[in-house]
Amino acid sequence: MGTIADSMRPHVKRWGRTIYLRLPLSPAAKNRLLEFAYKNAGPLFEGHGYKDSLLDEFRGQPISFPYVDEPVVSVIIPVYRGLDDLHNCLRSLAAFIETEPALEVILVDDCPSEPVTHAIPDSGGLVKLFNRENLGFLLTCNRGAGRARGRYLCFLNSDTMVTKGWLRSLVEAFEETSKAAVIGSMLLNPDGSIQDSGWRILQNGWGYPIGRGGDPRNGAYTYRRIVDCVTGACFFVSKKIFVDLGGFDPVYAPAFYEEFDFAFRVQAQGLKVICEPRSKVVHLGSASYGAEMRDQLSERNHAKFVKRFADTLPKHPTVTDDEFQLRKERDKGPVVLIVDLSVPHSDRYAVGITVSRYIHQLAEAGWHVVFAPFDGKADDSAAEILERQGIEIIRNPWTIEGWLAENGRHVDYVWLSRPDIAESLIEIVKAHSSARIVY
């Protein structure tokens, strides 16, 4: 069956694209269809499940971490049973260790009656701690942080698998963003769809996961941006900040809402919480507490969170039917859509230098900048540079018209370059937006 599926996949992709182009739907409807297709049939179009492709990449990888005198990052993994998941997590860490900053790994086993970390091979850069009693996720994380030697801490669930460049991207996001305190990865489901790309917290204190079920290639989710919170499954923070704020607050023990609370306390200090989508981590979502206990703890700690931040929450959104607004709301500046022939390369030609500088200056001034390469191509290092500056990009197979149909009401300015581009887009801009057009 696998051989048959592999042979059919190129035909399915070709037929799917042909049908998609011919569908009598609006551009906005086609964009929504793309997200639905990726969420429900992504493996059919792209290959076997994303989790399986990762497992293939590091299958048989030895679990070994060399000792380093001065680790940049201490990766802290709370463990509660789940040896198979832990094996996969550690194999992925070991497989990509050469591409990442110097690290140490700290395992904190929180199941005294059935410890599993004894089964993990010892190595110089691997620290094993065993709780004498079950402390729960929060206190286990705090205990691991107390043994950390790194400048940064990265709390990582044992039911995760990392990808190449995951930790380097987090460090870079911290060091390139003024007043950064907490950084989170784009979390992926086992099928490769988005689990969350940062969170917004609503007025009622419940969280909204940005991008859930979407395509991780969609430019709406792939740019670095300020968020309210990031998930504790991969939670990167300066050790100094973590210590200064007293770590995760034990009032939320054993678990749930501790990372949201920490993020809000960070922001009260004038610091930022950032989602860095270049860092991608697969989160299996294994439930350590079970659904009933999870819901009870969430309800209890949600009430504590709402009471503590009663003065802050009224400033947050109430509805979730406009994801662009949820993504953009942390930026209070105008929205500008910039269209040029291709992504600007500041190292190749004068126009690229000029456009790059304008884009950077607008972003620095607090504008929400959306860049649309007319050719639709945005998968090289130049596009990454823009996204690291917080620039949203419209890339194939998403279209400028489709993006405007969904989001045009939010756009204040549209900057069009080149006569042929302007001629083809002016009427489309007018049809979907009241934005002022700049040429």
Tab-separated table of C-alpha atoms in Angstrom:
chain	number	residue	atom	x	y	z
A	1	MET	CA	0.000	0.000	0.000
A	2	GLY	CA	2.846	2.364	0.739
A	3	THR	CA	4.317	1.807	-2.723
A	4	ILE	CA	0.937	2.469	-4.342
A	5	ALA	CA	0.473	5.653	-2.297
A	6	ASP	CA	3.946	6.900	-3.249
A	7	SER	CA	3.250	6.268	-6.953
A	8	MET	CA	-0.098	8.085	-6.811
A	9	ARG	CA	1.115	11.106	-4.825
A	10	PRO	CA	2.578	13.100	-7.781
A	11	HIS	CA	-0.669	12.592	-9.718
A	12	VAL	CA	-2.764	13.677	-6.719
A	13	LYS	CA	-0.690	16.833	-6.350
A	14	ARG	CA	-0.997	17.641	-10.074
A	15	TRP	CA	-4.733	16.936	-10.193
A	16	GLY	CA	-5.266	18.888	-6.997
A	17	ARG	CA	-3.515	21.954	-8.370
A	18	THR	CA	-5.440	21.764	-11.673
A	19	ILE	CA	-8.785	21.479	-9.892
A	20	TYR	CA	-7.835	24.261	-7.476
A	21	LEU	CA	-7.025	26.684	-10.301
A	22	ARG	CA	-10.308	25.958	-12.085
A	23	LEU	CA	-12.632	26.118	-9.087
A	24	PRO	CA	-15.341	28.820	-9.465
A	25	LEU	CA	-14.564	30.251	-6.033
A	26	SER	CA	-13.465	33.629	-4.787
A	27	PRO	CA	-9.758	34.085	-3.957
A	28	ALA	CA	-10.609	34.261	-0.243
A	29	ALA	CA	-12.525	30.985	-0.456
A	30	LYS	CA	-9.595	29.358	-2.271
A	31	ASN	CA	-7.219	30.459	0.480
A	32	ARG	CA	-9.480	28.883	3.100
A	33	LEU	CA	-9.679	25.736	0.970
A	34	LEU	CA	-5.877	25.479	0.934
A	35	GLU	CA	-5.772	25.560	4.727
A	36	PHE	CA	-8.560	22.972	4.972
A	37	ALA	CA	-6.810	20.657	2.500
A	38	TYR	CA	-3.512	20.913	4.361
A	39	LYS	CA	-5.135	20.271	7.728
A	40	ASN	CA	-7.130	17.241	6.560
A	41	ALA	CA	-5.015	15.734	3.779
A	42	GLY	CA	-1.552	17.236	4.104
A	43	PRO	CA	0.294	13.904	4.179
A	44	LEU	CA	-1.461	12.852	0.977
A	45	PHE	CA	-0.061	15.844	-0.893
A	46	GLU	CA	3.305	16.192	0.790
A	47	GLY	CA	4.319	12.671	1.690
A	48	HIS	CA	3.880	10.480	4.743
A	49	GLY	CA	3.251	12.021	8.154
A	50	TYR	CA	5.707	14.665	9.281
A	51	LYS	CA	6.391	12.792	12.495
A	52	ASP	CA	7.328	9.689	10.506
A	53	SER	CA	9.688	11.628	8.236
A	54	LEU	CA	11.476	13.019	11.293
A	55	LEU	CA	11.743	9.576	12.848
A	56	ASP	CA	13.298	8.318	9.625
A	57	GLU	CA	15.850	11.117	9.798
A	58	PHE	CA	17.233	10.220	13.217
A	59	ARG	CA	16.279	6.561	13.561
A	60	GLY	CA	19.159	4.738	15.265
A	61	GLN	CA	20.771	8.009	16.386
A	62	PRO	CA	22.854	7.397	19.550
A	63	ILE	CA	21.700	9.385	22.574
A	64	SER	CA	24.870	11.147	23.624
A	65	PHE	CA	25.616	14.730	24.648
A	66	PRO	CA	29.215	15.919	25.092
A	67	TYR	CA	30.123	17.896	28.171
A	68	VAL	CA	30.705	21.626	27.529
A	69	ASP	CA	32.353	23.996	29.988
A	70	GLU	CA	30.012	26.905	29.296
A	71	PRO	CA	26.699	25.830	27.766
A	72	VAL	CA	24.804	28.593	26.031
A	73	VAL	CA	21.483	26.839	26.691
A	74	SER	CA	20.293	24.414	29.322
A	75	VAL	CA	17.547	22.254	27.825
A	76	ILE	CA	15.328	21.150	30.716
A	77	ILE	CA	13.048	18.172	30.097
A	78	PRO	CA	10.527	17.182	32.779
A	79	VAL	CA	9.866	13.448	32.516
A	80	TYR	CA	6.861	11.431	33.644
A	81	ARG	CA	6.974	7.900	32.211
A	82	GLY	CA	6.684	7.841	28.405
A	83	LEU	CA	10.082	6.270	27.705
A	84	ASP	CA	9.434	5.858	23.964
A	85	ASP	CA	8.573	9.538	23.599
A	86	LEU	CA	11.634	10.496	25.624
A	87	HIS	CA	13.866	8.337	23.426
A	88	ASN	CA	12.574	10.086	20.311
A	89	CYS	CA	12.961	13.524	21.871
A	90	LEU	CA	16.561	12.884	22.896
A	91	ARG	CA	17.466	11.277	19.564
A	92	SER	CA	16.219	14.369	17.759
A	93	LEU	CA	18.254	16.611	20.067
A	94	ALA	CA	21.374	14.509	19.521
A	95	ALA	CA	20.841	14.296	15.745
A	96	PHE	CA	20.907	18.069	15.296
A	97	ILE	CA	23.339	19.016	18.055
A	98	GLU	CA	26.074	20.042	15.593
A	99	THR	CA	23.869	22.795	14.134
A	100	GLU	CA	22.876	24.269	17.481
A	101	PRO	CA	24.501	26.419	20.203
A	102	ALA	CA	26.427	24.585	22.928
A	103	LEU	CA	23.934	22.948	25.240
A	104	GLU	CA	23.461	20.694	28.214
A	105	VAL	CA	20.416	18.495	28.723
A	106	ILE	CA	18.789	18.189	32.155
A	107	LEU	CA	16.269	15.386	32.682
A	108	VAL	CA	14.099	15.636	35.777
A	109	ASP	CA	12.234	12.386	36.426
A	110	ASP	CA	8.980	13.105	38.260
A	111	CYS	CA	7.699	9.560	38.736
A	112	PRO	CA	9.403	8.068	41.836
A	113	SER	CA	7.357	4.847	41.592
A	114	GLU	CA	8.295	4.210	37.960
A	115	PRO	CA	11.380	6.205	36.904
A	116	VAL	CA	12.426	5.848	33.276
A	117	THR	CA	15.540	7.982	32.890
A	118	HIS	CA	17.713	5.130	34.222
A	119	ALA	CA	17.184	3.631	30.769
A	120	ILE	CA	18.853	6.622	29.076
A	121	PRO	CA	22.615	6.199	28.455
A	122	ASP	CA	24.847	8.435	30.541
A	123	SER	CA	26.969	11.094	28.832
A	124	GLY	CA	28.950	14.122	29.964
A	125	GLY	CA	26.423	16.717	28.851
A	126	LEU	CA	23.386	14.903	30.249
A	127	VAL	CA	22.250	15.585	33.828
A	128	LYS	CA	19.722	13.272	35.478
A	129	LEU	CA	17.657	14.366	38.464
A	130	PHE	CA	15.124	12.189	40.289
A	131	ASN	CA	12.311	13.662	42.370
A	132	ARG	CA	11.751	11.852	45.675
A	133	GLU	CA	8.064	12.611	45.388
A	134	ASN	CA	5.821	13.545	42.488
A	135	LEU	CA	6.106	17.334	42.213
A	136	GLY	CA	4.151	17.956	39.033
A	137	PHE	CA	5.242	19.742	35.879
A	138	LEU	CA	5.716	23.246	37.322
A	139	LEU	CA	7.898	22.421	40.321
A	140	THR	CA	9.838	19.880	38.266
A	141	CYS	CA	10.697	22.625	35.754
A	142	ASN	CA	11.774	24.947	38.561
A	143	ARG	CA	13.984	22.239	40.027
A	144	GLY	CA	15.667	21.672	36.682
A	145	ALA	CA	16.274	25.401	36.302
A	146	GLY	CA	18.033	25.405	39.666
A	147	ARG	CA	20.700	23.045	38.286
A	148	ALA	CA	21.135	24.821	34.942
A	149	ARG	CA	24.475	26.336	33.927
A	150	GLY	CA	23.394	27.937	30.654
A	151	ARG	CA	22.770	31.630	29.978
A	152	TYR	CA	19.415	30.591	28.602
A	153	LEU	CA	16.874	28.007	29.682
A	154	CYS	CA	14.722	26.036	27.272
A	155	PHE	CA	11.933	24.016	28.856
A	156	LEU	CA	11.066	21.202	26.470
A	157	ASN	CA	8.358	18.571	26.816
A	158	SER	CA	9.479	14.952	26.621
A	159	ASP	CA	6.805	14.299	23.968
A	160	THR	CA	8.418	16.627	21.439
A	161	MET	CA	10.822	16.211	18.542
A	162	VAL	CA	13.006	19.082	17.387
A	163	THR	CA	14.131	19.984	13.881
A	164	LYS	CA	17.359	21.331	12.439
A	165	GLY	CA	18.090	24.887	13.561
A	166	TRP	CA	15.395	24.883	16.234
A	167	LEU	CA	17.575	26.149	19.096
A	168	ARG	CA	19.833	28.432	17.060
A	169	SER	CA	16.725	30.243	15.810
A	170	LEU	CA	15.504	30.820	19.366
A	171	VAL	CA	18.834	32.237	20.481
A	172	GLU	CA	18.992	34.500	17.421
A	173	ALA	CA	15.460	35.771	18.022
A	174	PHE	CA	16.379	36.656	21.604
A	175	GLU	CA	19.591	38.417	20.656
A	176	GLU	CA	18.102	40.276	17.667
A	177	THR	CA	14.975	41.566	19.446
A	178	SER	CA	15.239	44.484	21.840
A	179	LYS	CA	13.728	43.792	25.263
A	180	ALA	CA	13.098	40.130	24.440
A	181	ALA	CA	12.469	37.893	27.438
A	182	VAL	CA	10.602	34.768	26.320
A	183	ILE	CA	10.765	33.052	22.923
A	184	GLY	CA	8.621	30.203	21.638
A	185	SER	CA	8.778	27.897	18.622
A	186	MET	CA	6.134	27.143	16.043
A	187	LEU	CA	4.671	23.910	17.386
A	188	LEU	CA	3.581	21.330	14.818
A	189	ASN	CA	1.174	18.422	15.002
A	190	PRO	CA	2.452	14.955	14.017
A	191	ASP	CA	0.946	15.426	10.532
A	192	GLY	CA	2.947	18.636	10.014
A	193	SER	CA	0.079	21.095	10.456
A	194	ILE	CA	0.389	23.954	12.935
A	195	GLN	CA	-0.487	23.284	16.558
A	196	ASP	CA	0.182	26.877	17.472
A	197	SER	CA	2.356	29.736	16.313
A	198	GLY	CA	2.068	31.834	19.442
A	199	TRP	CA	-1.015	32.659	21.507
A	200	ARG	CA	-3.382	35.557	22.069
A	201	ILE	CA	-5.163	35.738	25.406
A	202	LEU	CA	-8.786	36.875	25.288
A	203	GLN	CA	-10.590	39.094	27.787
A	204	ASN	CA	-12.065	36.022	29.456
A	205	GLY	CA	-8.574	34.698	30.179
A	206	TRP	CA	-8.705	31.756	27.776
A	207	GLY	CA	-6.071	31.441	25.083
A	208	TYR	CA	-6.366	31.384	21.296
A	209	PRO	CA	-3.665	29.417	19.417
A	210	ILE	CA	-2.596	31.352	16.331
A	211	GLY	CA	-2.597	29.264	13.151
A	212	ARG	CA	-3.987	26.033	14.623
A	213	GLY	CA	-4.512	23.472	11.870
A	214	GLY	CA	-2.894	25.707	9.259
A	215	ASP	CA	-0.043	25.197	6.820
A	216	PRO	CA	3.357	26.024	8.359
A	217	ARG	CA	4.456	27.497	4.989
A	218	ASN	CA	1.710	30.129	5.040
A	219	GLY	CA	3.346	33.554	5.376
A	220	ALA	CA	0.649	34.570	7.830
A	221	TYR	CA	2.419	32.436	10.437
A	222	THR	CA	6.090	32.336	9.426
A	223	TYR	CA	7.277	35.802	10.466
A	224	ARG	CA	8.751	36.676	13.856
A	225	ARG	CA	6.278	38.627	15.956
A	226	ILE	CA	5.246	39.718	19.433
A	227	VAL	CA	2.611	37.501	21.044
A	228	ASP	CA	0.867	37.327	24.404
A	229	CYS	CA	2.212	33.893	25.298
A	230	VAL	CA	3.992	30.816	24.019
A	231	THR	CA	3.351	27.231	25.012
A	232	GLY	CA	5.332	25.571	27.768
A	233	ALA	CA	6.066	22.617	25.481
A	234	CYS	CA	8.994	24.697	24.186
A	235	PHE	CA	9.612	27.736	26.356
A	236	PHE	CA	12.894	29.633	25.925
A	237	VAL	CA	13.875	32.306	28.458
A	238	SER	CA	16.918	34.120	29.765
A	239	LYS	CA	18.070	32.443	32.961
A	240	LYS	CA	18.557	35.835	34.604
A	241	ILE	CA	14.998	36.889	33.854
A	242	PHE	CA	13.644	33.539	35.013
A	243	VAL	CA	15.519	33.808	38.321
A	244	ASP	CA	14.670	37.497	38.803
A	245	LEU	CA	10.942	36.740	38.441
A	246	GLY	CA	11.116	33.743	40.769
A	247	GLY	CA	10.549	31.103	38.084
A	248	PHE	CA	7.145	29.608	37.447
A	249	ASP	CA	4.793	30.616	40.268
A	250	PRO	CA	4.036	27.598	42.529
A	251	VAL	CA	0.500	28.922	43.002
A	252	TYR	CA	-0.277	27.174	39.691
A	253	ALA	CA	1.201	23.821	40.765
A	254	PRO	CA	1.078	21.093	39.646
A	255	ALA	CA	0.511	22.476	36.106
A	256	PHE	CA	-1.380	24.655	33.598
A	257	TYR	CA	-1.275	28.428	33.109
A	258	GLU	CA	2.198	28.768	34.636
A	259	GLU	CA	3.711	29.823	31.278
A	260	PHE	CA	0.874	32.272	30.557
A	261	ASP	CA	1.294	33.801	34.003
A	262	PHE	CA	5.062	34.107	33.512
A	263	ALA	CA	4.554	35.753	30.107
A	264	PHE	CA	2.171	38.329	31.580
A	265	ARG	CA	4.578	39.081	34.422
A	266	VAL	CA	7.366	39.543	31.873
A	267	GLN	CA	5.282	42.007	29.881
A	268	ALA	CA	4.451	43.943	33.039
A	269	GLN	CA	8.212	44.625	33.222
A	270	GLY	CA	8.161	46.175	29.738
A	271	LEU	CA	9.701	43.074	28.139
A	272	LYS	CA	8.530	41.078	25.118
A	273	VAL	CA	7.281	37.583	24.384
A	274	ILE	CA	8.203	36.483	20.858
A	275	CYS	CA	7.148	33.662	18.552
A	276	GLU	CA	10.010	32.551	16.277
A	277	PRO	CA	8.473	30.307	13.583
A	278	ARG	CA	11.874	29.422	12.078
A	279	SER	CA	12.181	27.187	15.131
A	280	LYS	CA	9.875	24.244	14.521
A	281	VAL	CA	9.136	21.578	17.129
A	282	VAL	CA	6.737	18.659	16.740
A	283	HIS	CA	4.551	18.238	19.825
A	284	LEU	CA	2.734	14.933	20.170
A	285	GLY	CA	0.506	16.255	22.937
A	286	SER	CA	0.571	13.195	25.179
A	287	ALA	CA	-1.602	13.937	28.209
A	288	SER	CA	0.307	13.263	31.443
A	289	TYR	CA	-2.673	14.177	33.614
A	290	GLY	CA	-5.548	12.704	31.613
A	291	ALA	CA	-8.433	14.705	30.156
A	292	GLU	CA	-10.489	14.956	33.352
A	293	MET	CA	-7.622	16.097	35.571
A	294	ARG	CA	-6.364	18.443	32.817
A	295	ASP	CA	-9.744	20.164	32.611
A	296	GLN	CA	-10.026	20.482	36.392
A	297	LEU	CA	-6.556	21.991	36.715
A	298	SER	CA	-7.142	24.331	33.770
A	299	GLU	CA	-10.405	25.628	35.260
A	300	ARG	CA	-8.838	26.132	38.680
A	301	ASN	CA	-5.724	27.903	37.428
A	302	HIS	CA	-7.665	29.911	34.846
A	303	ALA	CA	-9.600	31.458	37.743
A	304	LYS	CA	-6.352	32.374	39.503
A	305	PHE	CA	-4.938	33.875	36.309
A	306	VAL	CA	-8.058	35.971	35.648
A	307	LYS	CA	-8.079	37.310	39.200
A	308	ARG	CA	-4.364	38.197	39.127
A	309	PHE	CA	-4.560	40.052	35.800
A	310	ALA	CA	-8.002	41.604	36.180
A	311	ASP	CA	-6.598	45.029	35.288
A	312	THR	CA	-4.819	43.800	32.156
A	313	LEU	CA	-7.325	41.439	30.526
A	314	PRO	CA	-9.941	44.104	29.608
A	315	LYS	CA	-7.416	45.427	27.049
A	316	HIS	CA	-7.454	42.101	25.203
A	317	PRO	CA	-9.749	41.004	22.346
A	318	THR	CA	-13.104	39.353	22.923
A	319	VAL	CA	-13.621	37.446	19.659
A	320	THR	CA	-11.508	35.139	17.488
A	321	ASP	CA	-13.194	35.389	14.086
A	322	ASP	CA	-10.552	37.716	12.619
A	323	GLU	CA	-7.146	36.081	12.917
A	324	PHE	CA	-5.332	38.870	11.088
A	325	GLN	CA	-6.435	41.289	13.793
A	326	LEU	CA	-5.359	38.846	16.490
A	327	ARG	CA	-1.907	38.515	14.911
A	328	LYS	CA	-1.559	42.224	14.258
A	329	GLU	CA	-3.112	43.668	17.392
A	330	ARG	CA	0.167	43.769	19.293
A	331	ASP	CA	1.368	46.203	16.574
A	332	LYS	CA	-0.624	49.416	16.884
A	333	GLY	CA	0.772	51.084	13.749
A	334	PRO	CA	-0.782	51.306	10.265
A	335	VAL	CA	-0.915	48.331	7.904
A	336	VAL	CA	0.906	48.635	4.586
A	337	LEU	CA	0.964	46.113	1.745
A	338	ILE	CA	4.074	46.467	-0.423
A	339	VAL	CA	4.148	44.764	-3.822
A	340	ASP	CA	7.268	44.446	-5.959
A	341	LEU	CA	8.415	42.016	-8.616
A	342	SER	CA	10.353	39.810	-6.198
A	343	VAL	CA	11.743	39.657	-2.686
A	344	PRO	CA	14.406	42.402	-2.411
A	345	HIS	CA	18.016	41.245	-2.264
A	346	SER	CA	19.936	43.997	-0.544
A	347	ASP	CA	23.262	42.492	-1.632
A	348	ARG	CA	22.560	42.300	-5.369
A	349	TYR	CA	21.160	45.515	-6.823
A	350	ALA	CA	20.363	49.129	-5.934
A	351	VAL	CA	16.580	48.742	-6.035
A	352	GLY	CA	16.825	45.826	-3.609
A	353	ILE	CA	18.880	47.916	-1.207
A	354	THR	CA	16.400	50.810	-1.372
A	355	VAL	CA	13.271	48.682	-0.936
A	356	SER	CA	14.869	46.708	1.907
A	357	ARG	CA	15.700	49.908	3.770
A	358	TYR	CA	12.195	51.319	3.379
A	359	ILE	CA	10.678	48.073	4.625
A	360	HIS	CA	13.025	47.991	7.604
A	361	GLN	CA	12.322	51.628	8.519
A	362	LEU	CA	8.557	51.126	8.368
A	363	ALA	CA	8.774	48.029	10.568
A	364	GLU	CA	11.044	49.831	13.033
A	365	ALA	CA	8.504	52.672	13.199
A	366	GLY	CA	5.812	50.235	14.308
A	367	TRP	CA	3.991	49.632	11.031
A	368	HIS	CA	2.617	46.199	10.224
A	369	VAL	CA	4.339	45.510	6.902
A	370	VAL	CA	3.083	42.861	4.488
A	371	PHE	CA	5.314	42.191	1.477
A	372	ALA	CA	4.017	40.476	-1.651
A	373	PRO	CA	6.499	39.359	-4.311
A	374	PHE	CA	4.578	39.517	-7.581
A	375	ASP	CA	6.311	36.333	-8.725
A	376	GLY	CA	5.124	34.547	-5.571
A	377	LYS	CA	8.595	33.212	-4.729
A	378	ALA	CA	9.725	33.721	-1.158
A	379	ASP	CA	11.740	30.745	0.029
A	380	ASP	CA	15.319	32.016	0.059
A	381	SER	CA	17.573	33.786	2.554
A	382	ALA	CA	16.295	37.228	1.481
A	383	ALA	CA	12.759	36.255	2.482
A	384	GLU	CA	14.075	34.942	5.802
A	385	ILE	CA	15.739	38.301	6.467
A	386	LEU	CA	12.379	40.029	6.045
A	387	GLU	CA	10.578	37.574	8.299
A	388	ARG	CA	13.215	37.984	10.991
A	389	GLN	CA	12.340	41.695	10.942
A	390	GLY	CA	8.680	40.856	11.538
A	391	ILE	CA	7.541	41.234	7.920
A	392	GLU	CA	4.568	39.145	6.801
A	393	ILE	CA	5.018	37.656	3.309
A	394	ILE	CA	2.440	36.468	0.776
A	395	ARG	CA	3.968	33.504	-1.048
A	396	ASN	CA	2.787	30.787	-3.444
A	397	PRO	CA	0.292	29.179	-3.481
A	398	TRP	CA	-1.437	32.018	-1.617
A	399	THR	CA	-2.200	34.997	-3.850
A	400	ILE	CA	-2.248	38.763	-3.451
A	401	GLU	CA	-5.901	38.913	-4.494
A	402	GLY	CA	-6.827	36.140	-2.063
A	403	TRP	CA	-4.990	37.888	0.751
A	404	LEU	CA	-6.704	41.202	-0.007
A	405	ALA	CA	-10.112	39.530	-0.190
A	406	GLU	CA	-9.631	38.263	3.360
A	407	ASN	CA	-7.678	41.109	4.927
A	408	GLY	CA	-8.071	44.177	2.712
A	409	ARG	CA	-10.344	45.946	5.194
A	410	HIS	CA	-7.395	46.231	7.585
A	411	VAL	CA	-4.987	47.774	5.065
A	412	ASP	CA	-4.231	51.506	5.298
A	413	TYR	CA	-1.749	51.815	2.415
A	414	VAL	CA	-0.836	49.758	-0.642
A	415	TRP	CA	2.538	50.510	-2.220
A	416	LEU	CA	2.732	49.278	-5.804
A	417	SER	CA	5.950	49.219	-7.815
A	418	ARG	CA	6.479	49.046	-11.597
A	419	PRO	CA	3.861	49.986	-14.237
A	420	ASP	CA	2.804	46.465	-15.190
A	421	ILE	CA	2.325	45.408	-11.547
A	422	ALA	CA	0.340	48.533	-10.730
A	423	GLU	CA	-1.858	48.145	-13.808
A	424	SER	CA	-2.741	44.558	-12.925
A	425	LEU	CA	-3.465	45.226	-9.235
A	426	ILE	CA	-5.050	48.694	-8.913
A	427	GLU	CA	-8.597	47.506	-9.553
A	428	ILE	CA	-8.121	44.474	-7.324
A	429	VAL	CA	-6.923	46.726	-4.495
A	430	LYS	CA	-9.912	49.040	-4.954
A	431	ALA	CA	-12.318	46.082	-4.999
A	432	HIS	CA	-11.137	44.700	-1.652
A	433	SER	CA	-9.826	47.721	0.231
A	434	SER	CA	-10.230	51.425	0.841
A	435	ALA	CA	-6.484	51.763	1.300
A	436	ARG	CA	-4.584	54.692	-0.121
A	437	ILE	CA	-2.531	53.558	-3.124
A	438	VAL	CA	1.081	54.707	-3.350
A	439	TYR	CA	3.179	54.231	-6.492
